[in-house]
PDB file of C-alpha atoms in Angstrom:
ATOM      1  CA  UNK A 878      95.237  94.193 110.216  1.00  0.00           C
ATOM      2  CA  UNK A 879      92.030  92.753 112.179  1.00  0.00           C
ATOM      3  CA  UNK A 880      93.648  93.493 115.460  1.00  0.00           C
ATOM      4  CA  UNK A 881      94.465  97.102 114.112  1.00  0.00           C
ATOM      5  CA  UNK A 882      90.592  97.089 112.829  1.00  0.00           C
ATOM      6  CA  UNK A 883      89.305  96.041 116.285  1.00  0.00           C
ATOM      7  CA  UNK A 884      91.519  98.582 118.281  1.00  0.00           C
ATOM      8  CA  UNK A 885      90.457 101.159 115.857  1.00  0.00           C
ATOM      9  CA  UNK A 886      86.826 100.385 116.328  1.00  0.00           C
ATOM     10  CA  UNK A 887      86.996 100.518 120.217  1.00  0.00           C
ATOM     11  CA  UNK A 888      89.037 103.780 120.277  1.00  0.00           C
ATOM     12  CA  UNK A 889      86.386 105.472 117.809  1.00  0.00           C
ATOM     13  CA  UNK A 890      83.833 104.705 120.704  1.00  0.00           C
ATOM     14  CA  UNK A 891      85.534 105.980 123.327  1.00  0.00           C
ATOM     15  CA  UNK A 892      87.319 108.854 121.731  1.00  0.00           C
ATOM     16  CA  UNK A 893      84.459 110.444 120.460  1.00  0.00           C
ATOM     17  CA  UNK A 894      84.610 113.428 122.479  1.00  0.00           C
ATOM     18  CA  UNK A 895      87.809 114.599 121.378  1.00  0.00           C
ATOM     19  CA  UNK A 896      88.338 117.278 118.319  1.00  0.00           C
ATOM     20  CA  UNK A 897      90.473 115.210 116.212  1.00  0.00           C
ATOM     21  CA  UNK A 898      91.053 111.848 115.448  1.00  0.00           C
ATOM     22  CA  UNK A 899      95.172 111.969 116.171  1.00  0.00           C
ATOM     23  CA  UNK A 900      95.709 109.972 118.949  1.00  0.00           C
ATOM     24  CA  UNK A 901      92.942 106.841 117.291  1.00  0.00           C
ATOM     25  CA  UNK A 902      94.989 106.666 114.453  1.00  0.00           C
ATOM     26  CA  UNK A 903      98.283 107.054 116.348  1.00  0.00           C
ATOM     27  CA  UNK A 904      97.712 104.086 118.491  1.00  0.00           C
ATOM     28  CA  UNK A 905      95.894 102.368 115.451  1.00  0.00           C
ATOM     29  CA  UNK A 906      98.882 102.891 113.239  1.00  0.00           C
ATOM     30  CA  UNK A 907     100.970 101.806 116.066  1.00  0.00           C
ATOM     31  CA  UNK A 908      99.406  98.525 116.865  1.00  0.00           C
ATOM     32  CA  UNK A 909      99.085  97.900 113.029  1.00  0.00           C
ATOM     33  CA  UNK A 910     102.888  98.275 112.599  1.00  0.00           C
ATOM     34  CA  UNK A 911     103.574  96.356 115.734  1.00  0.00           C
ATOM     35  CA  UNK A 912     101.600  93.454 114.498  1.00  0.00           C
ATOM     36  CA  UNK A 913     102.609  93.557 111.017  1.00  0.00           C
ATOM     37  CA  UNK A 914     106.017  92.973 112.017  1.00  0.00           C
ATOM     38  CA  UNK A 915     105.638  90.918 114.292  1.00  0.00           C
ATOM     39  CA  UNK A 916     104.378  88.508 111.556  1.00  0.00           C
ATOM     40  CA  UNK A 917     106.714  89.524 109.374  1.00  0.00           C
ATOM     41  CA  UNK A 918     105.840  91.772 107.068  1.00  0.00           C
ATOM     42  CA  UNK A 919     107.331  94.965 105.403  1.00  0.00           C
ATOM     43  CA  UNK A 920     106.403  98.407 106.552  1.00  0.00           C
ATOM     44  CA  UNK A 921     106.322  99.443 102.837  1.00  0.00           C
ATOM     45  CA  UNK A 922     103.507  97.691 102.479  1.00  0.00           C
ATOM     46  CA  UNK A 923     101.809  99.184 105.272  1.00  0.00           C
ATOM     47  CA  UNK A 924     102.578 102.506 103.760  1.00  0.00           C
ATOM     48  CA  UNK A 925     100.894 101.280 100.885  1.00  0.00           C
ATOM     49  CA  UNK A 926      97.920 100.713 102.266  1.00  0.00           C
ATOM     50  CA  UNK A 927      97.250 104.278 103.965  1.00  0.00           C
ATOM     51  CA  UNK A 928      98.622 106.050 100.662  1.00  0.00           C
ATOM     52  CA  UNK A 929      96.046 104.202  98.821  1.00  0.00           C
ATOM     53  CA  UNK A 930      93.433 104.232 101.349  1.00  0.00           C
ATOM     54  CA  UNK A 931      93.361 108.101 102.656  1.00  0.00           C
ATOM     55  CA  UNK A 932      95.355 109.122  99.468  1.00  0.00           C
ATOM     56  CA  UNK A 933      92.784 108.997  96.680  1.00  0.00           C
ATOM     57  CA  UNK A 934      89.496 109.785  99.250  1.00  0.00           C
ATOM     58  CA  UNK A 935      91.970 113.299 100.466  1.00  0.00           C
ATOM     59  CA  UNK A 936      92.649 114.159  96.844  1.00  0.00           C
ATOM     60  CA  UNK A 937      88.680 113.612  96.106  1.00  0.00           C
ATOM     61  CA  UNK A 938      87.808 115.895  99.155  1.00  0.00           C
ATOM     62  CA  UNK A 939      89.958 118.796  98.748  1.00  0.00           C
ATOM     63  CA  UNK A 940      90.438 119.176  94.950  1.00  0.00           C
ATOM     64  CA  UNK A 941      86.303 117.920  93.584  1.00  0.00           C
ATOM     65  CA  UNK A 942      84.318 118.583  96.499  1.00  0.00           C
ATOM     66  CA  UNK A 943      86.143 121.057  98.321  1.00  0.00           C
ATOM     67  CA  UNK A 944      85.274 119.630 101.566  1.00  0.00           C
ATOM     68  CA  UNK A 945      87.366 118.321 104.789  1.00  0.00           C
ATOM     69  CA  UNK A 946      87.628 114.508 104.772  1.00  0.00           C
ATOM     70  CA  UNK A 947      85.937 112.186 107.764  1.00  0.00           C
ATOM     71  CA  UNK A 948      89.767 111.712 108.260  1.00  0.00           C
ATOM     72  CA  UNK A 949      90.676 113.841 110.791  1.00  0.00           C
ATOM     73  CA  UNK A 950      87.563 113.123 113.675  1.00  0.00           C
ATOM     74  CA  UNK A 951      87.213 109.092 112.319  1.00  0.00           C
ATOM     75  CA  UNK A 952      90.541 107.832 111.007  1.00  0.00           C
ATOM     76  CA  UNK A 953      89.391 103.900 111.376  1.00  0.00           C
ATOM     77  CA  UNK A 954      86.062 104.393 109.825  1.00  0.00           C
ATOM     78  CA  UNK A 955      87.047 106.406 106.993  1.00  0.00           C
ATOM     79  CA  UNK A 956      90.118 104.207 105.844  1.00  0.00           C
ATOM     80  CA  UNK A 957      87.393 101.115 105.978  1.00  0.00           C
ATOM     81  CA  UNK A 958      85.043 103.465 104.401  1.00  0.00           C
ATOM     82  CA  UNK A 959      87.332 104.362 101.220  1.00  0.00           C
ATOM     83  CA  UNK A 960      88.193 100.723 100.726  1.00  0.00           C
ATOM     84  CA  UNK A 961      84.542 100.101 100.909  1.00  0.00           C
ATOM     85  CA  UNK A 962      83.551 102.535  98.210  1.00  0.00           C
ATOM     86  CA  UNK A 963      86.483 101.208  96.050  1.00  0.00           C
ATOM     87  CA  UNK A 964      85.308  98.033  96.260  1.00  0.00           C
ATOM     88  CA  UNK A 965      81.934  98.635  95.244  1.00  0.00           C
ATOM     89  CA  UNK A 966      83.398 100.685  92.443  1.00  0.00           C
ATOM     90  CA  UNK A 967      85.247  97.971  91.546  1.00  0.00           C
ATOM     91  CA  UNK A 968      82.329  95.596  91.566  1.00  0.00           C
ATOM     92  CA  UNK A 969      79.828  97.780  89.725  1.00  0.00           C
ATOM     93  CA  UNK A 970      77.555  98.601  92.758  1.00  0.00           C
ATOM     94  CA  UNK A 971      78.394 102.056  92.983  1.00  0.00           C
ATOM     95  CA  UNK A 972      78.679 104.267  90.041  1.00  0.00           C
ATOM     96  CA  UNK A 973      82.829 106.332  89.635  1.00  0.00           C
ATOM     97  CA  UNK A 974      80.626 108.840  88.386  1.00  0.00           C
ATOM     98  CA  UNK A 975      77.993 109.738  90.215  1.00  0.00           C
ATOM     99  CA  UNK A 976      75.599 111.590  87.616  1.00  0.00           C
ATOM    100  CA  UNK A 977      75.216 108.294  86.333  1.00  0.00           C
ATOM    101  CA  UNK A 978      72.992 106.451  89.231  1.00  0.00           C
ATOM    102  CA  UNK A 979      70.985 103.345  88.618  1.00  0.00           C
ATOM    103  CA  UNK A 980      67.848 105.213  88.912  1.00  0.00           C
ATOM    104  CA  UNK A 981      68.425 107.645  86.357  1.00  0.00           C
TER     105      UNK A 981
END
């Protein structure tokens, strides 16, 4: 997944220019498969990972906020940003709901 990560994170930079985000997480998705089996692993589990990753974040955007996800121009950065905001869910850093701040 690091190699994935790091091809991800050097596409972003030098695809900026383009309209969508297809061919970064194309060639992102590819490498991750590629290396995933390489070591061994099962492509379910890679399927796991986007369907939980873009899955909940796309069903959050179109259905609460009504908005278009980060998805589509920065595939990399907003699969690492989901997992980031789950984790700090998860941890108590960030509230789920968001009326609910620590400076209220």
């Amino acid at each position: 997944m690091a190699t994935a990560a790091m091809l991800g994170y050097v596409l972003s930079a030098l695809l900026q220019g383009l309209e969508h985000g297809l061919f970064e997480f194309s060639s992102v998705l590819l490498c991750f498969l590629s290396v995933h089996k390489l070591l061994g692993g099962r492509i379910v589990s890679v399927l796991a990972v986007l369907v939980i990753g873009y899955g909940f974040a796309w069903i959050g955007h179109f259905f609460f906020e009504r908005n278009t996800p980060a998805t589509f121009l920065y595939p990399t950065f907003s699969l690492f940003g989901d997992y980031q905001m789950m984790f700090n869910i998860y941890m108590g850093i960030e509230p789920l709901d968001p009326s609910r701040t620590k400076n209220n």
